[in-house]
Structures are given as C-alpha cells and as structure tokens.
Amino acid sequence: MVNLILIIALPLLAAFLIPLFNYINKKLPSIVVFLTTAINLLIIILNYNQIILEPVIIELGNWQAPFAINIYVGTLELISITVISIISLIIAFYNLNHSNFSSESKFHTLYSIIIAGIYGIVMTGDIFNLFVFIEITTVAAYGLTTFNKDKGYEAAIKYIIIGSISSVFLLMAIGFTYSAVGSLNMAVIAAASNLINPGLVRIISLLFFVGIAFEAGILPLSIWVPDVHSIAPSAVSSTLSGLVFLAGITALIKIFFNLFADPSLYVFLMIIGAISLIIGELIAYQQDDIKRMLAYSSIAQMSLVLTIISVGTKYAISGGLFQLFNHAILKTLLFLTAGLMIKYAGSRNISDFGGIAKKIPLIAVGFSVGSLGILGVPFFNGFVSKIMIVNGSLNAGEYILTFLVLFATVIEMAYYLKVIQTIFFGKISINPHKIVKSYVPIIVLITVVFLLGIYPELITKPLNQATGELLSRSDYISNVLGGM
Amino acid sequence: MSLFYYTFIPIVIAFIAYFLNKKIKLSLAILNSVVFAYLFYQISRLYNQWNIPHETISYYMFDREIQLIFQLTPLSWLFIFMTTGAGLLIAIFTIKSQQEYVLRSSFHLNFAILIGSILGVVLAGDFLTLFIFWEIMTWSSFFLISSGEKKAAQKASYRYIILSTIGAYLMVTALFIIYNQIHTFGYNQVAAHLSGLPITESIILIIMLAIPFIIKAGVFPFHVWVNGAHSNAPKEFSPFLSGLMLKVGIYGVILLLYFVPLYNILKESVNYRGLPIFNYILAIFGCITVITGTILAIRQEDVKRLVAFSSISQMGYIIMALAISTPLGFTGGLLHLMNHMIFKTTIFLSIAAVIYRTKTTKMSEMGGLIFKMPVTFTAYLIAIIALAGIPPTNGFISKWVIYQALIDKGYIFLSVAAFFGSIGSFMYVFKPLSTIFLGQLKPEHENIKEVPFLMQLPMFVLMALILLFGILPGLQMNLINQISQLLNIQPVGFTLYSITGAFGKWNSLVIFSLFVGGFLLAFIIFISAKKSKQVGLMDTYTSGEYMDDPEAYHYAYQYFRPFDRVFDSFAARSLTVIYDTFAQNIVKLGNLFRKSIVTGNGQTYAFYMVLFIVILAFAGWII
C-alpha cells in the first residue's frame, strides 16, 4: 500500500517546482501537472481494494488520534477522490493543448494547488485542517479566475469578498468548537457533540454551514458562482463546478452527518436546498450566456444534492451522492465542450451557436451527452441517480420535495434543450473564429457517462456502503479513536 | 432470437450506420430498411408463439438488482408488427425522398432508436422497463421533430417534450409510490396492489399513471402538441408520428384499462350509466377530442396541419371505443387503431410525396396535380375514402363497429359526436383532394413528375392493405380475438369477410361487389360523357384588376368559410394559450428573481450573506 498522504503532497510539491520546470522548458509545467494527476489516480487505484474493505486512517507524525492531524478515507471519501482524480486527470490532459495563456506556468502552479486543496477538503479528519484546505482551494481559485484578463478581476473581487466573509464564519465556528470540546479532531468532536450545550451546537453548525456552503453552490451564498464561472477559462470553470463543489458538499455532509448529527437541522437544509434549487433553475433559464447558464445549473444541481441528502434516509442519501458524482463528471464535460464552442464561435451567446454541430460534431455531441445526462435520459448516468432521488424522497414520504425536484428538472430541460436545438438544428450562422480540436477528453468523459448509465453498480454498490458508514456515526468514531 | 435483441438491434445498428454514413451517402437509409425488413420477418415468424418465456435483464439500481422483464403477448405482437412494418415502409420511402435533406443522418439515427424503443415499450413486462423505453422514445422522437426543416419545428418539439416529460414524471412518481410498498414493478402485482388500496388513493395513482399515455395519444386536454409536431416534423416522420407514435399512447391506455384491469378496480367507485366514472370521463374526453379535432381540421390552410388535426379526431374515436369497455368497443377500438395506422400513414406519405415535388405545404399554392402524380393521387384518394369511413375500405368497418358499440350501450352524446366527426371528416379530407389534386395546375408546377418508384412502393403496399382489410376484416379479427382472450374479454363473432355486431352482421364481400359494380357504372358514364373545358385559374375573380396577393383569391383559400364562421369563437378559445400563459408566468417569475437577486454588486452579495444568517438564526435554527 502506498501512503495516501502522497495524493495531497504530490500536487503541492509539483506546484512549488513548476516555476523551476518552466525555467527549463515552457512545455514542461503542463506535463508535470498531467503526470502528478496520473500518479494520483494510480495511487488511488492501488489502494482501492483495501479501502473498500475498511476505512484507512493515516495519522501524521505517528501521533495517536486525538493529538495529531489525521487523514480519514472511508468509502465516501474513496469514491470522491476517485472521481476527483479521474476528472483532474482529464482536465490536465485538456490543459496540455489548450492553455495558451501568457503566464502559463502560474496557471499550472495554481491548478496544482487547487487540486491538492480539493483532495485535502475531502480527506481530512481535522476541522482546522479543513479550514486550511478550504482557504488553499479558494485562494488558488481567486487567482485562476483572473486568467481571462478583461472581466476576470471584477469577478475575482466579488469572489474574494464573499470568500473572506465566509472564512471568518468558518473560523468562528472552529473557535467555538475548540473552546467547547478542546480538540479539533472530527472524531473527538463527534464523540463529544452530545455533551456540549445543544444551543451552542446549533450556533456552531450554522456557522459551519455558512462557512462551507459558499463553496458548495447554495444560494444565496454562492451568488458569486455565475460571475466567476462565466469569466474563468473553461478548464477552471469545470474544476470549480465539478470538483470544488463536490468537495464542498462532501465537507458539508461530514459536518452534518459525522460531526453534528442533529436531524432537526436537516429540515433547514432541505428547505434552503429546495428554494435554492428552484431559484437557480429559474434564473438559469433566463441566461443567454452559455457559461452563466451552466453555472446556475450547477447551483441548482448542488442544491438538489443538498436537499436530497438532508432527507436523511439511506435511499435518499445514496441517490443524492450519486447525483453529486454524476454532476462532477457531466459538468466537466459540459464546461469543456462549452468552452470549445465559445472559442470556435468567438462568442458566449447561445444564439451565436446556430448549427455549430455541422462544423465541430464531436464537441456538439459531447455537450448534448452532458445535457442529456443531467436531464436523466435512460442509459445516461443521470437516469439512475434521478430514479434513486425520486425513490429516496418518496420512500421517506417527501411528496412535496419530489414534486419540486421534478418541476425543477422540467425547467432544466427547457433551457438545456434550447442550447441543443440551437447547436444541432439552428440556422448556420458561424464563421469560425478559431479552429478547435479536442478528442480524447471528450470521448473519455462520454464513455464514463455511458458506463455509469449502463452499469450503475460500479458506483452504486460502494455508494450504498458509504451511506451505511455515514449513517453509523459510532463506527466512525471508534474507527478513528480505536474504541476510546 | 431473444426478445431483448429486438429493441437493441435497431439501436446498435443505428450508431454503426451513423458513422458509415459519413463515408457513403444513403447507406443509413438502406441499412435501416434492411434491418427493419429483417426484424419484420423475424417478428412475423413470432406469430402464435405466445408461450415464449419471459426474459429478464438485471439492472442494479438502489441496493438491489431490478429485473427488467420482456414478454410477448398477442397485444404486444400486434404493436411490434405494426411498428416494424411502418418503419420498413417509411425507411424505403426515405431512400429517395431525402436527397436534399441536410439532417439526413441524424434523422435515421433517431428513427432507428425510436423503432427500437417502441419495440421496448410494447415488449416490456413491467412498468420500469416500459418507463425506460418510454423515455428513450420521447427523446428520440423529440430530436426527430426538431430536425424538421421549418423554423417552427423547434417550438413545436419543445412543447412536445415538455408536455411528455411532465407526463413521464407523473408516471414515475406514481410508480415509485407503488414500488415503495410492494417492491416490484410487475403489471399484475401493481394491478393487485391498486385494487387493494382505498378507492380515492388508487384513482389518483391511476390518473398519474394514465396521463403520460393520454398525452402521447393526443387526447383532449393534452392534444396541444399534436398539430405543431405533426405539421413541422420532417415530411417522412409525420406518417410515423401519426400512424404509430399516437398509437403507443393508446397501447398504454389499453394496458391500464384492460391488462391492468382498471375496470375491476374501479367498478366499486362512482358509476355513471353503467360505467366507472374514470372510464366515462375518458370517453367524454375522447368525444371532445373528436369534435375539436374535426372543427379545427376543417379550418386549416396547411395540408399537414389539417391531417394532424384529423389524427387528433381519429384518436378520439379509439379512446371513446376503448373507454366504454364492452367487447364490441374493444374490438372496434383495436380495429380502428390498425386501420387508422394504415390509412393515416398513406395520407401522410402521399402528402410527403407532394411536398417532395412541390416544396410547399400550403394548399392554396398547389392544384391540378392529378395528371402529374397519378399514383400519389390514387393513394390519397383511397386513404381518404377509408378515413371518411366509406365501404369497401377498412376505415368503414372499424367505424361501423364503434358505432354499434356506442349505440348498443345507448350513449347518445358519444354517438352524435362520432357521427359529427365522420361527417366533418368528409369535409376536411375533401379539401386537400380538391385543392391539391383537382382544380387547375399552377404554371410553376408544369414540369412536375410522379415520384420515383421507391417512394411509390410503400404507397402501393398500403393501398393494397386498405382494400384487403376492407374486404377481409377476418384477418384482423383473428388476432383481435386472441388479444381479447388474453385480456378476458368476450370475443366478437366473425368470419373471414363478416363481423357480427350488436344489431346484425356486416358482410363486406357483398358490399364490395356492390361497390365495384357502382364504380364500374360510374366509370362507364364518365367515359361516355363529354370532355370538360379548361378555364384559366384566376379568371373569375380578377376582371383585369392588378392583384397584390393572388393566393388569397385562390378557391382553396378559406374553403369552408361559412362553416368555419359558425365555430370561430370556439376555435379562438385555444387551450394552447392557457398552457403558454402558464409557461410564460414561470419564465416571468424567473426574470423577477434574476433582476432582483442577481445585482452583480459585491456589497449586495455580502449583505445577502449576513441577511441569510440572520434569517436562518431567527427562523429556528438557533432560536
């Protein structure tokens, strides 16, 4: 077994070495990033069979659990990091050919850092460490936003304002927790959460929610998302939308299921998620800018995941998680293809994409596969997760929630189909702005979409295990603390 | 061959052919024809093998394997036979007709997927399998409608998919409410569960299950998608849309009404005139569909829209007949279903042939094509004779059985609607006949030729079928009685050329001989009469004046104006407007959110955060 800490350490190391590599050869940084992401995937594959049997806990510096920072990789974390490693590898491959920025090495440095941060958010077992990784991710994201020169700064400033306010709340939450429990280890806090004053627990959980949800795509905290996603280069948009949101939701799940499992709070999460879902979809329908549309769609999808997971039953959680991972894959595909279409057409308006499918068929097909996946057409990966969500919410007797979710999907269908109709059946109005080519990432992502659609057991079996782990807190605590 | 392959062969072949098509033009159309021909042959060999065992495929979904069941019954055989048959004829038609059509390859890809998915829908042995293929069917047909050449195709397909999806989601919700109690999707188990529930609960679930089917069948009040979709779809797809897609909706209705015997479940609910209220309402909806479809069809200036509305009204007949749940009604419904598929496909194909040559769908821009396109004319003529329900065609027999069923049970209102629809159909089918084929030839159509043989072939086959089933309805009755047996319905007596109705027997052989005699007589008179005189097209109106818009003075324009005037206020009150207003209000709401929330201002966003915390805190999270 290879030490899992490497998958955080390697990208960080690469990030610091990249300026050096850049000095040797201008092409080297992108290759280095590609190699580190590939090695990360390899490490995860090597460890997969062991982690699926029982959670792996790595204690830094060989100190025992309550004292040291630890890395906890259970089944949920395992699936998350697998998805993250696959997607980051694909995006790194895409960057080999498509990152023609003047300050290229800086871009790759920041990209490496953000990947390390994302892995960290998912795997860490320590709340202060969580804060650190969230900050790493966010700061790298601020930088990545500005790579499109014109409007990037304005978007980044908004992002920074909201990000820093949130981090204040997060820090407050951590401070309160430490003063109440005397430890920053998640398992210790979980074990002690019944002993803390329940009023304090509610304050802490609210602060945690606000501190993390801004990175998880929940309105109104994530209102910065459309500005940033639409301005950033498409590789960054897909990372932010696919991976950072995934990490944010995973962190929220950890806080609300492992740390403070207070079912009375789930109602709030459900209502916030549902409102955010409907508003997100309705605003997405209004957009003419394809990337803004995708960004609002991301918000809606994340809200959907949050609201379904907060139903809190086995079926609902596994459905929501499946949707989360599907969304990561599909949004990567959507943002990459949308970015290529934008480059080709030289415009971000949907109405300028008329008949683009004749010119760049694979990219158009990639975009529509992504859309149909999100809409849940049978044999696309979104179908099974949609069915699982419906089943989960009906199983728990949440009829209104089911109605809202399906209503939101209808609106979602309305705006995705507008794009698909334009790119396939619209009047041809394109004069190619820039020739674009990208085969491998799109084909790989399409394959993954259909693979999960036809053999959902690849992911639903581990997901059921992960759900089981989430719902048994005592196992989590005893795993980390060794039956303390 | 395993049943499973029937659905997957077309889908897989479609993708292979799609990539081939980039190299060799037309390979898709030809390959599709070959595949459909093969499937058609295989399916025709399946006839009478009703004891083929179920087949299952496991699909891992929640925390268990879900079995997707495929089964063959006489009912599903009828539908797969019709589907592949119609698919084959249309694929042959498209080999020649799509020479200049840009979206050819996507058309064929989606068409083959559509055929596969319809086979899946009707071969499905449980509701989940049905739902999966139902969705694929909806999506592939959506892409087919969108690929129409007119600009309105996009809006029409949009309306179609949104409405279909709402229906599908109602169905999936109902299915999972049931699933969570019985943990299976099987038809019989679901039926048993529904009959065990309290009556209101089961009625709500049944309505949720039925709505997607009713939407697909184009029945009032969900008929709003039909005319747009039919008139804007590619000309080769309209025949299939009307001939088969609408019928798949009917298949679902049959499934619910008879296979999952709703009648037994609903018997104890409120009854009205011996019918459960659900059935009665369905019959009334059918009747409204007949009237609406007929009145609107008469008004149309666009030939495809006209035939589309006619399809709506014919669907009304079938629903009406099926809803009254008598053996005669069931038989009449199924007969009309088959016959409507045959003659409506013929009508649309002949119109597609006309469009192929004239490049227009406006009736007032055509005329006098009878001598230029005699085969197309004959096909259209025979098909409309069938549609209007005149012997010796198949359309008469099925309408006759439906009338018998309606009158037998004494449903006066329904019978009047049926007769109204029948008389109305004389009016609307005559309009294209007289304006496209009769009248005088337009100068620009002087050089038009008959369509190529490959396009004539499907029309010949369908014409032969119309007459064959008009003379020998026993061929169809044989299968229908097997279906009746399967569904525990008392069979209707028949011989090869006669059917026993409620008030007597219909002998089509005698009638056929009479009609042939009549035609011969008329023909002899026609031959011996004086030749008619040619008159200039616009002579009667212009009196030497200069005209801005000659089309408006063409006799085809507002053909039945006096009749239309009576129903003007009725036609203006369109359901479409209600649906559109609803959708617009949702869009407006979204716009409101966008304008009020997304200010693009960093300070406002920061303020939202604080406000959000305060609201949450006081809404009960903390206090």
PDB file of C-alpha atoms in Angstrom, chain B residues 105 150 584:
ATOM      1  CA  SER B 105     -28.033  11.135 -40.891  1.00  0.00           C
ATOM      2  CA  LYS B 150     -39.403  24.678 -40.833  1.00  0.00           C
ATOM      3  CA  GLN B 584     -44.755  32.461 -19.560  1.00  0.00           C
TER       4      GLN B 584
END
